[in-house]
Short mmCIF file of C-alpha atoms in Angstrom, two decimals:
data_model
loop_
_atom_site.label_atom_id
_atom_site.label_comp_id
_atom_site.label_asym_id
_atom_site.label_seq_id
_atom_site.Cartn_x
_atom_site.Cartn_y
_atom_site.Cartn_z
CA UNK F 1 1.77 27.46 -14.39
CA UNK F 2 3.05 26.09 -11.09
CA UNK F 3 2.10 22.40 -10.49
CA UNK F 4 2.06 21.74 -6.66
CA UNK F 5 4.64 19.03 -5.72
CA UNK F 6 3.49 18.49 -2.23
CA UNK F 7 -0.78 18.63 -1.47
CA UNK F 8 -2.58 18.41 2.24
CA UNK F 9 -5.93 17.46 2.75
CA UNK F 10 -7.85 17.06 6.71
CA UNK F 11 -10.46 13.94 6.76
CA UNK F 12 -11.86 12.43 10.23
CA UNK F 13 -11.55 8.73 10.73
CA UNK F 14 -15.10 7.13 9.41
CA UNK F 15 -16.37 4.57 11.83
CA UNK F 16 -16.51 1.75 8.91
CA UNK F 17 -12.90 1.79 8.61
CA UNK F 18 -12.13 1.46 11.94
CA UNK F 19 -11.94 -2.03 14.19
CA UNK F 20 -13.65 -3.21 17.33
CA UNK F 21 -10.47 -1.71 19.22
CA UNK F 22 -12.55 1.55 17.75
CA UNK F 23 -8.78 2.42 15.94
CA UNK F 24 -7.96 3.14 12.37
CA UNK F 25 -7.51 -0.82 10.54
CA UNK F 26 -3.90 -0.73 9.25
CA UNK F 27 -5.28 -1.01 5.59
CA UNK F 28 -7.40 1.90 5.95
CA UNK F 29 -4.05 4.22 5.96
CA UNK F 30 -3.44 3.12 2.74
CA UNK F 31 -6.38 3.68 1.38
CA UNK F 32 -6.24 6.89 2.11
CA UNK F 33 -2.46 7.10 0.17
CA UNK F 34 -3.73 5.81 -3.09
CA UNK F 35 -7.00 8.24 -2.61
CA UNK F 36 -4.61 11.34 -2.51
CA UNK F 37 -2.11 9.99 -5.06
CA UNK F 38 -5.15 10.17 -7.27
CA UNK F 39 -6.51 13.65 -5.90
CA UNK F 40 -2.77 14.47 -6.84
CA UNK F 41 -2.94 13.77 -10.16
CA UNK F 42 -6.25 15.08 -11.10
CA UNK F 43 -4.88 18.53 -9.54
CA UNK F 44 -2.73 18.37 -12.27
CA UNK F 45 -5.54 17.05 -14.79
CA UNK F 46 -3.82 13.72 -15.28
CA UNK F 47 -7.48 11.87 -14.30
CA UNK F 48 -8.51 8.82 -15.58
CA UNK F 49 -9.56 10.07 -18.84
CA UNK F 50 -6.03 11.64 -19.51
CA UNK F 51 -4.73 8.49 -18.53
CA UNK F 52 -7.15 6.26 -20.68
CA UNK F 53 -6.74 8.70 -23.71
CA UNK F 54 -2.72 7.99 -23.43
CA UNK F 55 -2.61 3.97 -22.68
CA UNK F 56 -1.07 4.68 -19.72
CA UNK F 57 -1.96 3.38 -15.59
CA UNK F 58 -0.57 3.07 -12.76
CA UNK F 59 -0.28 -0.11 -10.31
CA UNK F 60 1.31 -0.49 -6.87
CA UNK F 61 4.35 -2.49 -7.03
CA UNK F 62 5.54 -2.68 -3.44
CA UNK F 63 4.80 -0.75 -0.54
CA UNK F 64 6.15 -0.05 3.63
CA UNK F 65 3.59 1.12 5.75
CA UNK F 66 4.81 2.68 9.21
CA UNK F 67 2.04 2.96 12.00
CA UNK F 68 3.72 5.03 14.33
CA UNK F 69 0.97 5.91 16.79
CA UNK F 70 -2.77 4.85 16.27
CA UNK F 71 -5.67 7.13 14.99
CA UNK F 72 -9.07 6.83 16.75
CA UNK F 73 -12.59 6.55 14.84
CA UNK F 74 -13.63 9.99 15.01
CA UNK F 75 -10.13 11.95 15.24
CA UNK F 76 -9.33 14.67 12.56
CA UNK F 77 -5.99 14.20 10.73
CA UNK F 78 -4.13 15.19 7.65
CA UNK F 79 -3.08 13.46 5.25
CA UNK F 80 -0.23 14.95 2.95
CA UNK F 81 1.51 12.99 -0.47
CA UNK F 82 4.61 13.89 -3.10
CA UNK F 83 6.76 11.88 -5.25
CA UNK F 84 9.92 11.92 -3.93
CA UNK F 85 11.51 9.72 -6.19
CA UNK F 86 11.80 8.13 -10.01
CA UNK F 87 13.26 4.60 -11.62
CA UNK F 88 12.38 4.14 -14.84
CA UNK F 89 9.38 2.71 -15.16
CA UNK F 90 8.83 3.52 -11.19
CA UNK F 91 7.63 6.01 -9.50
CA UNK F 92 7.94 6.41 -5.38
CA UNK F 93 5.83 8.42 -3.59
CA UNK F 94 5.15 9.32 -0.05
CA UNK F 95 1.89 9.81 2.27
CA UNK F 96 1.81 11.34 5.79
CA UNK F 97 -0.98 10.70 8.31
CA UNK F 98 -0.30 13.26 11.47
CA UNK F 99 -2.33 14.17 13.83
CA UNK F 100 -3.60 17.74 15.29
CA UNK F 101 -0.23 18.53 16.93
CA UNK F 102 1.51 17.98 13.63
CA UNK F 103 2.60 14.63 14.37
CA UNK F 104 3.18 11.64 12.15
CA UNK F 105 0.60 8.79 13.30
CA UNK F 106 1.62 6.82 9.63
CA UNK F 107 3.73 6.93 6.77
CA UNK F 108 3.46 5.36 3.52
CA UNK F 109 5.93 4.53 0.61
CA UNK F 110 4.55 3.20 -1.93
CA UNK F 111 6.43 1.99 -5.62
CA UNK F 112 4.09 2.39 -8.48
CA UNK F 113 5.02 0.96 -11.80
CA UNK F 114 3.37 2.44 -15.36
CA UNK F 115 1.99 0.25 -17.66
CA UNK F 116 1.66 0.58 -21.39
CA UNK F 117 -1.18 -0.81 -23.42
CA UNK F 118 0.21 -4.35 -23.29
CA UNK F 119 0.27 -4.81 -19.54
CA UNK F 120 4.24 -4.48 -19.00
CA UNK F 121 6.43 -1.63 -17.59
CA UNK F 122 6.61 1.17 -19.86
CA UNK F 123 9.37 4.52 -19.01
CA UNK F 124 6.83 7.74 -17.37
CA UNK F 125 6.76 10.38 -19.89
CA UNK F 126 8.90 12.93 -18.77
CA UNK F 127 5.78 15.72 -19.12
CA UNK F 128 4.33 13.56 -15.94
CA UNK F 129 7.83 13.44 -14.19
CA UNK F 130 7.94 17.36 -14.67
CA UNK F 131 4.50 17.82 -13.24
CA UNK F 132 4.66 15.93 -10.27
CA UNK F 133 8.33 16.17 -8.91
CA UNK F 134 11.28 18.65 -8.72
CA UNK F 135 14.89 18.27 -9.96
CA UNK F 136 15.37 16.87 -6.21
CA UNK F 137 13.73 14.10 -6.61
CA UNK F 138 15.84 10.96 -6.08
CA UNK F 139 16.40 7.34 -7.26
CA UNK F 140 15.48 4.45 -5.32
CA UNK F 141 15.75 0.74 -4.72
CA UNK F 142 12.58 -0.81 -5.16
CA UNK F 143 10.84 -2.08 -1.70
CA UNK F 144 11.42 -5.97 -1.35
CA UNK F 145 9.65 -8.44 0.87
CA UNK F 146 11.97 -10.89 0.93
CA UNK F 147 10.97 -14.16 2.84
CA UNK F 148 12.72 -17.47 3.86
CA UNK F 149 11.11 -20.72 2.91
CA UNK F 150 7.52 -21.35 4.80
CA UNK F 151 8.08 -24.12 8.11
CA UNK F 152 6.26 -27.07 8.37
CA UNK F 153 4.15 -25.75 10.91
CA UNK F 154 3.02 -22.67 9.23
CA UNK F 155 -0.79 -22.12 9.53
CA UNK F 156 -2.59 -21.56 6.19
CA UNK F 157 -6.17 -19.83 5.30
CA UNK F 158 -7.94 -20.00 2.71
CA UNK F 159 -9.01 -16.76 0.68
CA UNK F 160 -11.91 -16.12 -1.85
CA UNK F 161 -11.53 -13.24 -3.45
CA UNK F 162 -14.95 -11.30 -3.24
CA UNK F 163 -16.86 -8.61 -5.20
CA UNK F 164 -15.70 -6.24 -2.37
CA UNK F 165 -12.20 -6.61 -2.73
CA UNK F 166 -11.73 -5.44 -6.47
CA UNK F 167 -11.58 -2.06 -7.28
CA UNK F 168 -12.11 0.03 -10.77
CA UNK F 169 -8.70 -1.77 -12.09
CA UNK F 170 -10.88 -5.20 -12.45
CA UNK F 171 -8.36 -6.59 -9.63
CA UNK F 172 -7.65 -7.09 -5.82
CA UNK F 173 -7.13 -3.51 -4.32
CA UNK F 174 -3.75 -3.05 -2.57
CA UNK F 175 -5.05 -1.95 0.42
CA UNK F 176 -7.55 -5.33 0.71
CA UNK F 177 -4.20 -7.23 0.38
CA UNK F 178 -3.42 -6.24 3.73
CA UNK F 179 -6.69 -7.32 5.55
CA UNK F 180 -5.82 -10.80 4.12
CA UNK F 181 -2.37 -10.47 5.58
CA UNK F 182 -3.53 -9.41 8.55
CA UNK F 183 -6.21 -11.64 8.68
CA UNK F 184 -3.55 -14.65 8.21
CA UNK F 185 -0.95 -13.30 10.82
CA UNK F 186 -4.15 -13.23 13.51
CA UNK F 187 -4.64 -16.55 12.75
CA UNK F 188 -0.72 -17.75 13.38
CA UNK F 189 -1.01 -15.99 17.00
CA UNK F 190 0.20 -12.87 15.81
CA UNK F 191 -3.17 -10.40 17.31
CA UNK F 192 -1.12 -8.95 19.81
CA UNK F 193 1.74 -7.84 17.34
CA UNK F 194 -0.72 -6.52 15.03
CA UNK F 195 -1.64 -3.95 17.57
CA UNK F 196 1.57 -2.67 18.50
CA UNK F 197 3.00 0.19 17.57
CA UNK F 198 5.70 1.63 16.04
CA UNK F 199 5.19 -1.45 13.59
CA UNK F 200 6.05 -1.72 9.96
CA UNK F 201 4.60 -3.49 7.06
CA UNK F 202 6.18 -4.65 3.61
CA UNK F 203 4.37 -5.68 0.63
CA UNK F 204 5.41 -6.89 -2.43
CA UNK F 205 2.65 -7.28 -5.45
CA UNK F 206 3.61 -10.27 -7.67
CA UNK F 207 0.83 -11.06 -9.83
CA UNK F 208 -2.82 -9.23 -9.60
CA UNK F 209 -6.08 -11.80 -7.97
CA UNK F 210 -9.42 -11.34 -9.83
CA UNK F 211 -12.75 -11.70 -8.87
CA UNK F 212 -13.56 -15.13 -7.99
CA UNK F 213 -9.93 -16.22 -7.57
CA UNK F 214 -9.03 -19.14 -4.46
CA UNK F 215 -5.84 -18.72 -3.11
CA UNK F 216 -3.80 -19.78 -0.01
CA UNK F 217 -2.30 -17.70 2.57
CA UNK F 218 0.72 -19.13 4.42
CA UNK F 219 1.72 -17.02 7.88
CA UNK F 220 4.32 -17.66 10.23
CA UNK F 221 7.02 -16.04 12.98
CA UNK F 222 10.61 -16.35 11.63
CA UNK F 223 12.87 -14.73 14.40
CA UNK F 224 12.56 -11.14 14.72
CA UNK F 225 9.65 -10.64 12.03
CA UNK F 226 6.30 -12.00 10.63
CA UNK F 227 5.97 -13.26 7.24
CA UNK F 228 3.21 -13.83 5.16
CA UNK F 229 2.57 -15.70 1.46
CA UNK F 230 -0.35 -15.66 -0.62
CA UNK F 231 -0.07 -18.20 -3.45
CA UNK F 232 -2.31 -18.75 -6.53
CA UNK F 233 -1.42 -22.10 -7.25
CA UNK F 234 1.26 -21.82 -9.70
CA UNK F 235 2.70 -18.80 -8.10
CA UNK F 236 3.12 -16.25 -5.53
CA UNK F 237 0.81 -13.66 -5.59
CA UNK F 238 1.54 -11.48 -2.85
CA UNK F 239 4.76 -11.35 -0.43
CA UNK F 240 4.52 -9.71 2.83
CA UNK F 241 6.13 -8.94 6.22
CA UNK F 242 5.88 -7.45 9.60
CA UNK F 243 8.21 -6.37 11.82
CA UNK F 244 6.91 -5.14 15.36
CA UNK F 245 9.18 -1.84 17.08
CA UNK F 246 10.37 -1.12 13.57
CA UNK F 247 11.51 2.36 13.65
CA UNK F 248 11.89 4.89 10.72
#
């Protein structure tokens, strides 16, 4: 049977994911690329009972989100996914946003990693690899948020992590990761930038916030880009940056 490598599905932009600017919130896109990277795989009947039975999940590792032209509460859009690439214990895949002319408002790459049973890295079985990507798919260098040392005058929130920010994993959802980021940057005179488009996100997941964890965000401007750090005390938990007229 033929497993389909590529999927499409149309959705309208819901008026609680949108801002007072009455435009799509950058975390909302992705959001909408881990919902189809799970429609995906249940296509395929890998659901979350196949994946339970088999000691096997998936978490997002790093990610670069593209907003290339804003999408307004109420406009129809589609949103496509595929894997288009495999490392090991990684697995890339990509997510389209366009618009009714056929246009690409977002794009998403996101690095998941499998876990076995114990919590660390584990190699995809190649009956997933087969199912969800040809021969052409590629390998990739992981996406990296790499970041100089924080200045002096950095300015620093504080974050609680809430009931509504974990999802079915027990931890922080990726997407809420960038509401904090954001939420940061806005605070280090970055609002304007954060509206701007073409603009381009990187995030790199270090270690997974629970419910009820206190951590610190640290944002600041370093030359051409905007970098954010969310520490858990002991260690990073999150590395992030943005970089404004960032084009594909």
């Amino acid at each position: 049977m033929a497993h389909p490598q590529r999927i499409e599905q149309h959705y309208r932009a819901r008026f609680d994911e949108s801002g007072v600017d009455g435009l799509m919130r950058s975390s909302s896109y992705l959001r909408y690329a881990q919902e189809m990277a799970w429609v995906h795989s249940e296509l395929l009947g890998l659901d979350r009972a196949w994946y339970e039975q088999h000691q096997l999940t998936w978490v997002v590792r790093s990610l670069q989100l593209e907003v290339i032209a804003p999408i307004v509460h109420g406009q129809t859009f589609t949103v496509s996914t595929e894997v288009v690439g495999w490392r090991r214990a990684l697995s890339r895949r990509r997510t389209e946003l366009c618009g009714q002319d056929g246009s690409v408002a977002a794009r998403v790459l996101i690095d998941w990693v499998g876990l076995g049973p114990s919590g660390r890295p584990v190699r995809i079985p190649d009956e997933i690899v087969a199912m969800l990507s040809d021969s052409g798919a590629a390998t990739f260098e992981p996406i990296r948020a790499a970041l100089p040392p924080a200045p002096p005058d950095a300015t620093s929130h504080e974050v609680t992590v809430r009931s509504r920010d974990i999802d079915p994993m027990a931890h922080v959802n990726n997407a809420t990761y960038l509401d904090f980021v954001e939420e940061g940057l806005a605070a280090a005179g970055g609002t304007v930038d954060l509206r701007r488009v073409p603009r381009r996100y990187r995030l790199e997941y270090v270690t997974a916030a629970e419910l009820g964890d206190r951590l610190t965000g640290t944002a600041w401007r370093d030359g051409s880009f905007w970098a954010y750090r969310l520490n858990g005390g002991q260690r990073d938990s999150l590395r992030a940056s943005l970089e404004v007229g960032a084009t594909p």
